[in-house]
Coordinates of C-alpha atoms and ligand atoms in Angstrom, one line a residue:
X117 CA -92.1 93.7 24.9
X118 CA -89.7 96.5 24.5
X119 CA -87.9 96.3 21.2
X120 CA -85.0 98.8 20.3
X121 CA -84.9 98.8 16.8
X122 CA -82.2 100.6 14.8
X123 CA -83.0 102.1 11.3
X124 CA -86.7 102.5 12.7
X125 CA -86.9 105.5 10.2
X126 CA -85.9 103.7 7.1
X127 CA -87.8 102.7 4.2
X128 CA -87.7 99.0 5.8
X129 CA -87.5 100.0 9.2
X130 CA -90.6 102.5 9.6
X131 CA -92.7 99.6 8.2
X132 CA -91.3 97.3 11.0
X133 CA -92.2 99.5 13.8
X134 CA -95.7 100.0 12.7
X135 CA -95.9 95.8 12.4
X136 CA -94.5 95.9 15.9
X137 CA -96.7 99.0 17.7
X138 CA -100.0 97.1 16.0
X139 CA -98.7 94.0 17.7
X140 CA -98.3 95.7 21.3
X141 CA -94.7 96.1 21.5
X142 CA -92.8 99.1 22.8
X143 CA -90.9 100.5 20.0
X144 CA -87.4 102.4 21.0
X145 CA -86.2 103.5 17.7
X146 CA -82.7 105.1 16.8
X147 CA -82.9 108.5 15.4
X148 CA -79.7 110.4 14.3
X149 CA -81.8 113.8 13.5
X150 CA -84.9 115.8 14.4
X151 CA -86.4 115.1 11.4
X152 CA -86.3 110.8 12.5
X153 CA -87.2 111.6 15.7
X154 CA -90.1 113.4 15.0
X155 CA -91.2 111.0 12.5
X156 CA -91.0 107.9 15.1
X157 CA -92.7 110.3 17.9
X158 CA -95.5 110.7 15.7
X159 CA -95.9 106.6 14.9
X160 CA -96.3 106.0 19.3
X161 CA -92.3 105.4 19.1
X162 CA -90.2 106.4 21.9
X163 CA -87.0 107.9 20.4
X164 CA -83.1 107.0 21.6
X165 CA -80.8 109.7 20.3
X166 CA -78.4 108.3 18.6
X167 CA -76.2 107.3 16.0
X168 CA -74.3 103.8 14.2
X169 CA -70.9 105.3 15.1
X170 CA -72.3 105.9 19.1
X171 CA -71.5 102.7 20.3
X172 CA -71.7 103.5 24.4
X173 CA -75.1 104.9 23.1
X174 CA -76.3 101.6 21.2
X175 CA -75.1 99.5 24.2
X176 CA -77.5 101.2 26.4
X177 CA -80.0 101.0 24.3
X178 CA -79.5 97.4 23.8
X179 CA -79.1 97.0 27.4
X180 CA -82.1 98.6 28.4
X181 CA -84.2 96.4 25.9
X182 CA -86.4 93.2 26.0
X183 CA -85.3 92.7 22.0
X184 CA -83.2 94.4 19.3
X185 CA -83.7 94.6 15.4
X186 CA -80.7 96.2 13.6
X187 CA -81.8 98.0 10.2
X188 CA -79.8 100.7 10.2
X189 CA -77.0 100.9 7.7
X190 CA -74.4 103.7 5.9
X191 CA -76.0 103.1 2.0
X192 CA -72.4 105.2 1.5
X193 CA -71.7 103.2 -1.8
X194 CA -68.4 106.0 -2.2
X195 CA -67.2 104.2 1.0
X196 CA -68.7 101.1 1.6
X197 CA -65.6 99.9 3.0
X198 CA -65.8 102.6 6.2
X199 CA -69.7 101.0 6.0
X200 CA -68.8 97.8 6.8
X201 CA -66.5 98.7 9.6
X202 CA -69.0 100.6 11.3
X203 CA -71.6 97.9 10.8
X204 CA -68.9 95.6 12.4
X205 CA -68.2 97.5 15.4
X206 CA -72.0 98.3 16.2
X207 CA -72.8 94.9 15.9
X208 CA -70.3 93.4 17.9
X209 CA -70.6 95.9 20.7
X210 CA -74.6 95.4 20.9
X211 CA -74.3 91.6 21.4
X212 CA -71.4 92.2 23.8
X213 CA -74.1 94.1 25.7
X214 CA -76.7 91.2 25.2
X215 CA -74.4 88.2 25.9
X216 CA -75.9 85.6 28.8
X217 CA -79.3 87.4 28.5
X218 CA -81.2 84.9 25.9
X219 CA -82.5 88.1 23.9
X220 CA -83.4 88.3 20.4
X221 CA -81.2 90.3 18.3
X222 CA -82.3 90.4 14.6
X223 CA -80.1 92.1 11.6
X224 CA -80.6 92.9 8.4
X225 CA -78.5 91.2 5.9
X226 CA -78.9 90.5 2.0
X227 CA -79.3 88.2 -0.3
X228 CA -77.3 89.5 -3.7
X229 CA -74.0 88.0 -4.3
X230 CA -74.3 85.2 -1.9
X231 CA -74.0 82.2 -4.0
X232 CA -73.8 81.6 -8.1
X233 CA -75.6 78.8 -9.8
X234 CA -78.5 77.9 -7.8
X235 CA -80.7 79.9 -5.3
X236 CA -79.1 80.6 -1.6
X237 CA -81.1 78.6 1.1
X238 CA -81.5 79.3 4.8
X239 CA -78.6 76.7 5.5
X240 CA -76.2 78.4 3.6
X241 CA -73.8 80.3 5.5
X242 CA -72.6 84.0 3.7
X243 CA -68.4 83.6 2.7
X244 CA -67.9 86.9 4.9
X245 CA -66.0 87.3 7.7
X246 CA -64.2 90.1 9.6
X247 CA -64.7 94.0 9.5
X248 CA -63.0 94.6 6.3
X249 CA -65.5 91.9 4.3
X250 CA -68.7 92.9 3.0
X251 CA -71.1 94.3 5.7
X252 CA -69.0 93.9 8.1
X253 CA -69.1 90.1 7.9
X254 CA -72.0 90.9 11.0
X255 CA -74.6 87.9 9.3
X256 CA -71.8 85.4 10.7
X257 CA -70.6 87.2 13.0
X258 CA -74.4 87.6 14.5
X259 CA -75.1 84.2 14.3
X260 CA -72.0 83.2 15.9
X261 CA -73.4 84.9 19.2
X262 CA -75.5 82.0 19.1
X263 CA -73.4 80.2 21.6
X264 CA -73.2 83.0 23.6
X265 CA -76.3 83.3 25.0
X266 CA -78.0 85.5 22.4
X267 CA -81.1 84.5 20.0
X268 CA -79.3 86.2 17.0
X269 CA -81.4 85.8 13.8
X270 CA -80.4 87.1 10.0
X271 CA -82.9 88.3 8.4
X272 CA -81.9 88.3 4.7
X273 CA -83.8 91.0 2.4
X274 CA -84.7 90.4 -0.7
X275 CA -82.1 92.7 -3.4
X276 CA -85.6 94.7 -4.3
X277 CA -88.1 95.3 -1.1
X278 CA -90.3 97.0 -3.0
X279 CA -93.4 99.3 -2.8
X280 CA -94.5 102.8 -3.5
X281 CA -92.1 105.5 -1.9
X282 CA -89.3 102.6 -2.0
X283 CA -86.5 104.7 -2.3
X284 CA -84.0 101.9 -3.2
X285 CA -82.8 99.6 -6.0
X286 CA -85.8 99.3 -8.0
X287 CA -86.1 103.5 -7.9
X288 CA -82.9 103.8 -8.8
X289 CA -83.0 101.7 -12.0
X290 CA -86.0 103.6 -12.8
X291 CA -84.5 107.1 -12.7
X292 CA -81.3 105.8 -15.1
X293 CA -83.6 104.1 -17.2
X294 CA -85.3 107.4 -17.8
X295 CA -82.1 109.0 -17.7
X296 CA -80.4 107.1 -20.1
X297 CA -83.6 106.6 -22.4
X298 CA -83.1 102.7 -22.6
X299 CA -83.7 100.3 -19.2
X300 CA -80.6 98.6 -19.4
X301 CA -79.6 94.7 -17.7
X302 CA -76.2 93.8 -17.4
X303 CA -74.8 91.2 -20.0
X304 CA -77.1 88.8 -20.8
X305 CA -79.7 89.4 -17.6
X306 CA -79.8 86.1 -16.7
X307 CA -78.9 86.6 -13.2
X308 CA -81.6 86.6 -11.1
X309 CA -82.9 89.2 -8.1
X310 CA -85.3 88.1 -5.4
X311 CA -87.8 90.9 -4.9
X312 CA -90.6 91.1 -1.5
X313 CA -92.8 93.6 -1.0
X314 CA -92.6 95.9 2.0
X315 CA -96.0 95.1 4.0
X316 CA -94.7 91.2 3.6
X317 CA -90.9 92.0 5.0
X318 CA -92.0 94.0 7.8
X319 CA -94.1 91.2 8.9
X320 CA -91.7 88.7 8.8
X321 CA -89.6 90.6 10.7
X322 CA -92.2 90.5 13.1
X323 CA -92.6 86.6 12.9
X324 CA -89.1 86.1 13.3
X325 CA -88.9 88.3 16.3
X326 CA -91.1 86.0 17.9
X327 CA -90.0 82.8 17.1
X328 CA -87.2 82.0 14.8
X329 CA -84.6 79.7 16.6
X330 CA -80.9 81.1 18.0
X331 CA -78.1 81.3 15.1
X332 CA -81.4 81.0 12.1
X333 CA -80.9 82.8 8.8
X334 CA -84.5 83.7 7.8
X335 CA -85.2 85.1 4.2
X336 CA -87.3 87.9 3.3
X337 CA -87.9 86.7 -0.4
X338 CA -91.6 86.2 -2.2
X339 CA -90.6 85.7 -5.3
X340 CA -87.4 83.7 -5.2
X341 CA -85.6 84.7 -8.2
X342 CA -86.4 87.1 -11.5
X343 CA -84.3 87.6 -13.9
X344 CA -82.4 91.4 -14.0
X345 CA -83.1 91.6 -17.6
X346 CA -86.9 90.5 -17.0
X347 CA -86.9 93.9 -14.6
X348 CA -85.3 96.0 -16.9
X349 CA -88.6 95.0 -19.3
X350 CA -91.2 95.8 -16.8
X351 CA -89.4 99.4 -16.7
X352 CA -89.4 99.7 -19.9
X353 CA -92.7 98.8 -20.0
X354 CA -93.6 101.3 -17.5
X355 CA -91.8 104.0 -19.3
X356 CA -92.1 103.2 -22.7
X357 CA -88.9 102.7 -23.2
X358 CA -86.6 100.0 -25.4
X359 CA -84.8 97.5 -23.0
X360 CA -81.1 96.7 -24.0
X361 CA -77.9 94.8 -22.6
X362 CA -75.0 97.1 -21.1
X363 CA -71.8 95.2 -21.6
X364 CA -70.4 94.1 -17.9
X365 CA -67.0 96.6 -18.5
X366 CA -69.6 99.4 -19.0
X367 CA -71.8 98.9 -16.0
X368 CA -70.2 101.2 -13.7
X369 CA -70.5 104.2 -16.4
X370 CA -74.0 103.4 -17.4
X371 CA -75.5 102.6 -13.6
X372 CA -73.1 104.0 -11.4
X373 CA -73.1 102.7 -8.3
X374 CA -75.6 100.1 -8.6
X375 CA -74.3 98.8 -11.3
X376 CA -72.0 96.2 -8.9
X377 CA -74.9 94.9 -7.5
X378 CA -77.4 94.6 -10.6
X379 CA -74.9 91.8 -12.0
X380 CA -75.0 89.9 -9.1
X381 CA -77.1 87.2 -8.3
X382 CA -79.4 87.5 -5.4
X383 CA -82.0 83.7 -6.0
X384 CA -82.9 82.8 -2.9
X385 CA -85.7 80.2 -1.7
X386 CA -88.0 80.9 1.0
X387 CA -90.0 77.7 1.9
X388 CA -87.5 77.1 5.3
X389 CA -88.5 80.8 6.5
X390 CA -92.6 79.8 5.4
X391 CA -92.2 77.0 7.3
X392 CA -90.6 78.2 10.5
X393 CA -92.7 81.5 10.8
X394 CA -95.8 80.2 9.3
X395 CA -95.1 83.5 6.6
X396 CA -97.2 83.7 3.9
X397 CA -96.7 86.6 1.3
X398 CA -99.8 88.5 0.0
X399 CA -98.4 92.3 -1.3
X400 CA -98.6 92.7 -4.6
X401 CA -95.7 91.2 -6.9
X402 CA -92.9 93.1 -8.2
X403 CA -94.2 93.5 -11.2
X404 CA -97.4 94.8 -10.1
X405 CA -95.5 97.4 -8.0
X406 CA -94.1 98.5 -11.2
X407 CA -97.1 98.6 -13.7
X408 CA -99.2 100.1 -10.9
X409 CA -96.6 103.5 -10.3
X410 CA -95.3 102.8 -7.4
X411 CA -92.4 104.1 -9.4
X412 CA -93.6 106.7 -10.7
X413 CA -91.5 109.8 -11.5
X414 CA -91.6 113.6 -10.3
X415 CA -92.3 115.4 -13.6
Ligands
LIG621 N1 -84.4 98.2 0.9 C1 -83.9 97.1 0.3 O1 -84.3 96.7 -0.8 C2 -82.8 96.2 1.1 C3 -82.4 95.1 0.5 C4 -81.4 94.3 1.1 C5 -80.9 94.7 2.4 N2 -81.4 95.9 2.9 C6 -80.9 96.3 4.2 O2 -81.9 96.4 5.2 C7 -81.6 97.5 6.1 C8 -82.7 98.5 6.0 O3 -82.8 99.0 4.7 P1 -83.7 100.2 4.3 O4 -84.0 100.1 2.8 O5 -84.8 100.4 5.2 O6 -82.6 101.4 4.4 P2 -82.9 103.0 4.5 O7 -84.3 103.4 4.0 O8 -81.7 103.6 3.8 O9 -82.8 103.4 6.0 C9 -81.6 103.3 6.7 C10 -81.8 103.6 8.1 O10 -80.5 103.6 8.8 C11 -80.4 104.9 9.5 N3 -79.0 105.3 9.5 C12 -78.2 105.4 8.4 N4 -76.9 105.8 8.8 C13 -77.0 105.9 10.2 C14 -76.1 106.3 11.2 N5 -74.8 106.7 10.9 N6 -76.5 106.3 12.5 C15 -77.8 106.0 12.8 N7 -78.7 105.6 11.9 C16 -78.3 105.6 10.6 C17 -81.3 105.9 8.7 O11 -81.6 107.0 9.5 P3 -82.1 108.4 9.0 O12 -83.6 108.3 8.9 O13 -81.6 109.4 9.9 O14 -81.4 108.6 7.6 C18 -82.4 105.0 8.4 O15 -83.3 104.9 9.5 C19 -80.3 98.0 5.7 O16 -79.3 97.3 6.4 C20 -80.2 97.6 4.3 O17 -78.8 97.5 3.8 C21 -82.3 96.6 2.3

């Protein structure tokens, strides 16, 4: 099976297409630079030159494949507006391309801010819609392809997909916690983060390429919700340092960017997407991650 898979050389996404080359698919990954390119050659990839704002070039990638996963994303938190709207347009113009053929198209999607008082399930749809929502409203409008002769399938990441060289949320808290000298949560830390590790996402994705059903929301979760002032500990733990609350109107000045999406909550349960894919987590916990180093510090 050929698979054109966007983001191929992302945290995420290089994990993916080493799931899918040990499985025996073709993997066509998306690179926007030498440096991707070379990285995907050197995995067995074949490379498509390319990029998210390219959409003539994503369409005949899409075209020319027997499957697409779409990882790739603008993390341009100074303009996550513009994000979306590229996210939107790519989307839409890849299953344009893929309408009437019965092919998989997976996307990446999330799991913070989806739902408040009780964990987000695989029936719940997200309350986006349109370019100018978040992500580009492309879970629903995806899934809405469903009718359209595509096998669309969300695949919702947990808020921390975590791991040594993880790059992402839980590496950023890190650095401001050693920054700042205390690992800070966000008012009273009780809202909660799902958290999977990478080896166990990249395998779903894998699973759900195979055999999650048209217009499915699959979710990428092992543990299904730990409280954000329960991580703040375990990086305090890690660096010996004090864990305190950061009132909610000083967030944005103590964590910067991330500080939006530390206070929101991101509970999710998992046992639909166990079920359906026969998934069955086994990396390490996130706390292990973290005692272990895989956050470790330069210097
Ligand atoms: N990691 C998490 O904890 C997490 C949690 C929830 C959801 N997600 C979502 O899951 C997906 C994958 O995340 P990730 O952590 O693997 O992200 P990542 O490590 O930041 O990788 C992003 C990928 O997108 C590519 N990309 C970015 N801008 C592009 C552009 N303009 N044109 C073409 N390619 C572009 C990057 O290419 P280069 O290699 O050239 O930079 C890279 O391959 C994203 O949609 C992300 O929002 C991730």
């Amino acid at each position: 099976m050929r698979v054109f898979v966007t983001g191929a050389s992302g945290w995420i996404g290089s994990a993916v297409t080493d799931e899918l080359l040990a499985h025996g698919c073709e993997v066509v990954g998306l690179a926007r630079s030498d440096r991707s390119a070379d990285a995907l050659r050197a995995k067995g990839a074949t490379v498509h030159r390319g990029s998210l704002d390219d959409l003539d070039s994503l369409a005949s990638a899409a075209e020319a494949a027997d499957g697409v996963i779409h990882l790739a994303f603008k993390h341009d938190f100074a303009d996550y507006a513009g994000a979306g709207r590229t996210e939107h347009a790519a989307v839409r113009r890849m299953l344009d391309t893929l309408k009437g053929s019965d092919r998989p198209f997976l996307l990446a999607s999330g799991l913070a801010g989806g739902i408040s008082g009780r964990p987000l399930t695989e029936d719940d749809a997200l309350p986006h819609h349109g370019a100018d929502s978040m992500r580009g409203g492309s879970e629903n409008l995806a899934l809405s392809y469903a009718e359209l002769g595509v096998r669309p399938v969300a695949l919702r990441f947990s808020a921390t997909v975590h791991g040594t060289g993880d790059p992402g949320f839980t590496a950023t808290l890190t650095r401001i916690a050693k920054e700042r000298g205390v690992a800070g949560y966000i008012g009273d830390g009780a809202n909660r983060w799902a958290a999977v590790h990478r080896s166990d996402a990249a395998r779903m994705v894998r699973l759900a390429l195979e055999n999650a059903p048209a217009g499915s929301r699959m979710h990428a979760a092992a543990e299904d919700g730990i409280p954000t002032r329960d991580i703040a500990a375990a990086i305090g733990r890690y660096l010996a340092l004090p864990t305190a609350s950061v009132a909610p109107e000083d967030a944005e000045a103590h964590f910067g960017w991330i500080g939006r999406f530390f206070a929101l909550n991101g509970a999710a349960s998992h046992a639909r997407t166990q079920e359906v894919l026969g998934w069955t987590p086994t990396g390490p916990t996130l706390f292990e991650d973290i005692a272990a180093g895989a956050y470790a510090l330069p210097g």
